[in-house]
Short mmCIF file of C-alpha atoms in Angstrom, two decimals:
data_model
loop_
_atom_site.label_atom_id
_atom_site.label_comp_id
_atom_site.label_asym_id
_atom_site.label_seq_id
_atom_site.Cartn_x
_atom_site.Cartn_y
_atom_site.Cartn_z
CA UNK E 1 -31.09 22.43 -24.32
CA UNK E 2 -33.44 20.61 -26.30
CA UNK E 3 -36.94 22.68 -26.69
CA UNK E 4 -39.77 23.94 -27.75
CA UNK E 5 -39.79 27.59 -29.19
CA UNK E 6 -42.49 29.93 -30.14
CA UNK E 7 -42.52 33.08 -32.09
CA UNK E 8 -43.75 35.67 -31.28
CA UNK E 9 -44.33 35.47 -27.61
CA UNK E 10 -46.96 38.29 -28.14
CA UNK E 11 -48.59 38.86 -31.06
CA UNK E 12 -51.25 41.84 -31.77
CA UNK E 13 -53.52 41.45 -35.05
CA UNK E 14 -56.37 43.46 -36.25
CA UNK E 15 -59.93 41.61 -36.77
CA UNK E 16 -59.82 40.28 -40.07
CA UNK E 17 -56.39 40.52 -40.81
CA UNK E 18 -54.36 37.17 -41.30
CA UNK E 19 -51.90 36.16 -39.00
CA UNK E 20 -49.07 33.43 -38.58
CA UNK E 21 -47.77 31.99 -35.23
CA UNK E 22 -44.39 29.70 -35.32
CA UNK E 23 -43.41 26.76 -33.34
CA UNK E 24 -39.82 25.24 -33.79
CA UNK E 25 -38.22 22.22 -31.98
CA UNK E 26 -35.19 20.66 -31.23
CA UNK E 27 -36.52 17.63 -30.03
CA UNK E 28 -36.93 15.83 -32.97
CA UNK E 29 -40.11 14.72 -32.07
CA UNK E 30 -42.70 13.14 -34.80
CA UNK E 31 -45.85 14.61 -33.28
CA UNK E 32 -46.62 18.23 -33.07
CA UNK E 33 -49.90 19.61 -31.50
CA UNK E 34 -51.45 23.25 -31.44
CA UNK E 35 -53.80 24.04 -28.92
CA UNK E 36 -55.74 27.02 -28.19
CA UNK E 37 -56.05 28.41 -24.30
CA UNK E 38 -58.44 30.86 -23.04
CA UNK E 39 -58.27 32.76 -19.80
CA UNK E 40 -57.09 30.03 -17.36
CA UNK E 41 -59.50 27.44 -19.00
CA UNK E 42 -57.94 23.97 -20.20
CA UNK E 43 -56.18 23.96 -23.50
CA UNK E 44 -58.18 22.70 -26.39
CA UNK E 45 -56.49 20.62 -29.10
CA UNK E 46 -56.79 22.22 -32.41
CA UNK E 47 -55.04 19.71 -34.57
CA UNK E 48 -51.72 17.69 -34.72
CA UNK E 49 -48.93 16.33 -36.93
CA UNK E 50 -47.71 12.84 -36.89
CA UNK E 51 -44.94 13.33 -39.09
CA UNK E 52 -46.51 14.87 -42.20
CA UNK E 53 -50.16 13.31 -41.42
CA UNK E 54 -52.40 16.30 -40.39
CA UNK E 55 -55.18 15.52 -37.80
CA UNK E 56 -57.71 18.26 -37.61
CA UNK E 57 -60.15 18.02 -34.45
CA UNK E 58 -63.88 17.97 -35.26
CA UNK E 59 -64.58 21.15 -33.69
CA UNK E 60 -61.60 23.05 -35.08
CA UNK E 61 -63.03 26.14 -37.30
CA UNK E 62 -62.05 26.23 -41.01
CA UNK E 63 -60.51 29.45 -40.14
CA UNK E 64 -57.37 27.68 -38.44
CA UNK E 65 -55.03 26.24 -40.81
CA UNK E 66 -51.76 24.78 -40.17
CA UNK E 67 -48.70 23.87 -41.99
CA UNK E 68 -45.57 21.39 -41.17
CA UNK E 69 -42.78 22.23 -43.81
CA UNK E 70 -40.46 19.78 -42.03
CA UNK E 71 -39.73 17.95 -39.20
CA UNK E 72 -38.78 21.21 -36.90
CA UNK E 73 -41.01 23.42 -37.75
CA UNK E 74 -44.99 23.84 -37.51
CA UNK E 75 -46.93 26.91 -38.21
CA UNK E 76 -50.54 28.05 -37.13
CA UNK E 77 -52.40 30.51 -39.72
CA UNK E 78 -55.62 32.14 -38.59
CA UNK E 79 -57.10 33.47 -41.86
CA UNK E 80 -59.47 35.97 -40.77
CA UNK E 81 -59.15 36.40 -36.72
CA UNK E 82 -62.12 37.37 -34.66
CA UNK E 83 -62.40 38.73 -31.39
CA UNK E 84 -63.25 35.51 -30.09
CA UNK E 85 -59.66 34.30 -31.51
CA UNK E 86 -57.84 35.88 -28.70
CA UNK E 87 -56.24 33.39 -26.60
CA UNK E 88 -52.89 32.00 -25.61
CA UNK E 89 -51.59 29.46 -28.37
CA UNK E 90 -49.51 26.31 -27.04
CA UNK E 91 -47.45 24.16 -29.09
CA UNK E 92 -46.45 20.64 -27.84
CA UNK E 93 -44.45 18.12 -29.16
CA UNK E 94 -44.22 14.35 -28.40
CA UNK E 95 -42.05 11.48 -29.89
CA UNK E 96 -44.84 9.69 -31.09
CA UNK E 97 -43.14 6.47 -30.54
CA UNK E 98 -45.87 5.08 -28.16
CA UNK E 99 -48.85 7.58 -28.71
CA UNK E 100 -50.92 6.57 -25.55
CA UNK E 101 -47.99 6.72 -23.15
CA UNK E 102 -46.18 9.58 -24.92
CA UNK E 103 -45.10 12.83 -22.72
CA UNK E 104 -46.27 16.13 -24.43
CA UNK E 105 -43.63 18.93 -24.07
CA UNK E 106 -44.89 22.60 -24.73
CA UNK E 107 -43.50 25.57 -25.56
CA UNK E 108 -44.10 28.99 -24.02
CA UNK E 109 -47.11 30.14 -26.06
CA UNK E 110 -48.07 32.85 -28.19
CA UNK E 111 -50.66 35.15 -26.76
CA UNK E 112 -52.77 36.74 -29.29
CA UNK E 113 -54.45 39.83 -28.85
CA UNK E 114 -57.21 40.60 -31.71
CA UNK E 115 -58.15 44.69 -31.91
CA UNK A 1 -64.80 8.44 -24.22
CA UNK A 2 -62.17 9.76 -21.73
CA UNK A 3 -62.60 12.46 -19.40
CA UNK A 4 -60.78 14.17 -16.29
CA UNK A 5 -62.40 16.21 -13.48
CA UNK A 6 -60.45 18.45 -11.19
CA UNK A 7 -63.26 19.28 -8.46
CA UNK A 8 -61.31 22.42 -7.12
CA UNK A 9 -61.15 25.44 -8.79
CA UNK A 10 -58.69 26.77 -6.12
CA UNK A 11 -56.63 25.43 -3.54
CA UNK A 12 -54.94 27.39 -0.42
CA UNK A 13 -52.48 26.30 1.71
CA UNK A 14 -49.68 28.06 4.29
CA UNK A 15 -46.28 27.50 3.11
CA UNK A 16 -44.48 24.39 4.48
CA UNK A 17 -47.75 22.78 5.19
CA UNK A 18 -48.54 19.40 3.04
CA UNK A 19 -50.78 20.13 -0.31
CA UNK A 20 -53.18 18.07 -2.10
CA UNK A 21 -54.53 18.90 -5.55
CA UNK A 22 -57.65 16.71 -6.40
CA UNK A 23 -58.20 14.53 -9.83
CA UNK A 24 -60.41 12.04 -11.00
CA UNK A 25 -60.77 10.43 -14.32
CA UNK A 26 -62.87 8.30 -16.38
CA UNK A 27 -61.78 6.00 -19.07
CA UNK A 28 -62.76 2.67 -20.93
CA UNK A 29 -59.87 1.00 -20.54
CA UNK A 30 -56.67 1.58 -18.74
CA UNK A 31 -55.57 5.00 -18.04
CA UNK A 32 -52.33 6.90 -18.40
CA UNK A 33 -52.52 10.22 -16.40
CA UNK A 34 -50.24 13.01 -16.27
CA UNK A 35 -49.78 16.40 -14.20
CA UNK A 36 -48.84 19.58 -15.79
CA UNK A 37 -47.95 22.67 -14.00
CA UNK A 38 -48.51 26.27 -15.68
CA UNK A 39 -47.11 29.85 -14.54
CA UNK A 40 -48.84 33.04 -15.72
CA UNK A 41 -48.25 33.52 -19.12
CA UNK A 42 -46.00 30.61 -19.81
CA UNK A 43 -46.79 27.07 -21.32
CA UNK A 44 -47.40 24.08 -19.36
CA UNK A 45 -44.59 21.89 -17.84
CA UNK A 46 -44.67 18.41 -17.03
CA UNK A 47 -44.22 17.26 -13.84
CA UNK A 48 -45.11 13.49 -13.80
CA UNK A 49 -47.08 10.75 -15.38
CA UNK A 50 -48.44 7.06 -14.30
CA UNK A 51 -48.36 4.60 -16.99
CA UNK A 52 -47.99 1.19 -15.18
CA UNK A 53 -46.47 -0.25 -11.91
CA UNK A 54 -46.06 1.56 -8.41
CA UNK A 55 -49.35 3.07 -7.74
CA UNK A 56 -46.91 6.13 -6.04
CA UNK A 57 -45.45 8.48 -8.92
CA UNK A 58 -42.53 11.14 -7.88
CA UNK A 59 -41.88 13.79 -10.65
CA UNK A 60 -40.26 17.17 -10.49
CA UNK A 61 -39.84 19.64 -7.81
CA UNK A 62 -40.54 17.30 -5.02
CA UNK A 63 -44.21 16.46 -6.23
CA UNK A 64 -45.77 13.06 -6.42
CA UNK A 65 -48.98 11.53 -7.41
CA UNK A 66 -50.98 8.47 -6.04
CA UNK A 67 -52.86 6.27 -8.34
CA UNK A 68 -56.06 4.81 -6.92
CA UNK A 69 -57.80 2.57 -9.50
CA UNK A 70 -60.47 1.80 -7.33
CA UNK A 71 -61.44 5.39 -6.70
CA UNK A 72 -60.45 6.62 -10.04
CA UNK A 73 -58.13 9.08 -8.96
CA UNK A 74 -54.88 10.41 -9.12
CA UNK A 75 -54.39 13.39 -6.62
CA UNK A 76 -51.12 15.60 -6.87
CA UNK A 77 -49.25 15.98 -3.41
CA UNK A 78 -46.37 17.60 -2.13
CA UNK A 79 -45.46 17.25 1.87
CA UNK A 80 -44.12 20.69 1.96
CA UNK A 81 -45.41 23.60 -0.07
CA UNK A 82 -43.41 26.73 -1.46
CA UNK A 83 -44.55 29.85 -2.15
CA UNK A 84 -43.07 29.36 -5.62
CA UNK A 85 -45.35 26.47 -6.33
CA UNK A 86 -48.33 28.85 -6.69
CA UNK A 87 -49.37 28.15 -10.17
CA UNK A 88 -52.10 26.32 -12.16
CA UNK A 89 -52.46 22.77 -12.19
CA UNK A 90 -53.85 20.32 -14.87
CA UNK A 91 -54.59 16.96 -14.64
CA UNK A 92 -54.86 15.04 -18.01
CA UNK A 93 -55.85 11.58 -19.08
CA UNK A 94 -55.26 9.61 -21.89
CA UNK A 95 -57.07 6.09 -22.47
CA UNK A 96 -54.96 3.26 -23.97
CA UNK A 97 -55.10 3.35 -27.61
CA UNK A 98 -55.98 7.00 -27.90
CA UNK A 99 -53.51 9.82 -28.87
CA UNK A 100 -55.06 12.77 -27.84
CA UNK A 101 -54.60 14.03 -24.25
CA UNK A 102 -57.79 15.28 -22.31
CA UNK A 103 -57.03 18.02 -19.85
CA UNK A 104 -58.83 18.95 -16.60
CA UNK A 105 -60.54 22.53 -16.11
CA UNK A 106 -57.08 23.28 -13.94
CA UNK A 107 -56.80 24.04 -10.03
CA UNK A 108 -55.26 27.38 -9.01
CA UNK A 109 -52.99 26.64 -6.16
CA UNK A 110 -51.88 29.50 -3.97
CA UNK A 111 -49.28 29.11 -0.98
CA UNK A 112 -49.26 31.91 1.37
CA UNK A 113 -46.13 32.55 3.25
#
C-alpha cells in the first residue's frame, strides 16, 4: 500500500542534543510537509518542499531545519531541542499538481520527548 | 487571509444517534474545505473535501459534510454514530491560489455506548 512512513514513532532526546526525525513516502508525491502539533492543538506548519524548493514558514524558529535528499525522503533536524519543542511531529505529502485543491496525506507522526 | 473556526471543543453523542461537528471558515476567494480525523497518538486521516459542485460531500466511514456558502459553514455529519468514531476532528481550509492549509483547533467527539 502506498503510504507515508515516519521513523521513529517515539523519540526521546536530551535538552540541547541534536535530533533528526525521518519521513519517507511511497506515493511519489512532489510536496512534503512538516508540522508540529502540541497536546491536541491544531497542527502548525513548519515548512514544506515542493520538489527541491524549500518553503519556510515565517515564524518557524531557526532551530528547525529540513533536508530532502530525494523525492521519497525528508528529514526534520532540530539542532538544539528545548523543552518547548516536545510535541508530535507530523509529516504529510501531496501530489502538488493543483496546490490549492490537493489533499494532504499524513504519516503516523513521531512523538518527541525532551528531557 | 484564510481562517477556520470550530466552535465546540467537545461534542458528546450516544451511539446510534446522528452527530454533527461544526466548522465555519473565512476566505477572500473560493474556499477549498477538508475534514480530517485523528486517533490518539496517530497522524491525521483524510475524511473528505469540498472543491466545487454538489454541496453535500460524502467521505470515508459514512461521514458526509455540507457546504453552505451563505453561512460560510462546512459541518461534518454522520447519520448514526459509532463508539469507534470517538476521536479528534479537524476542519481545514485553503483559499484559492494558496498552497498552505489552515486547520481549526479541533473538536473532540465522544460517542458513548
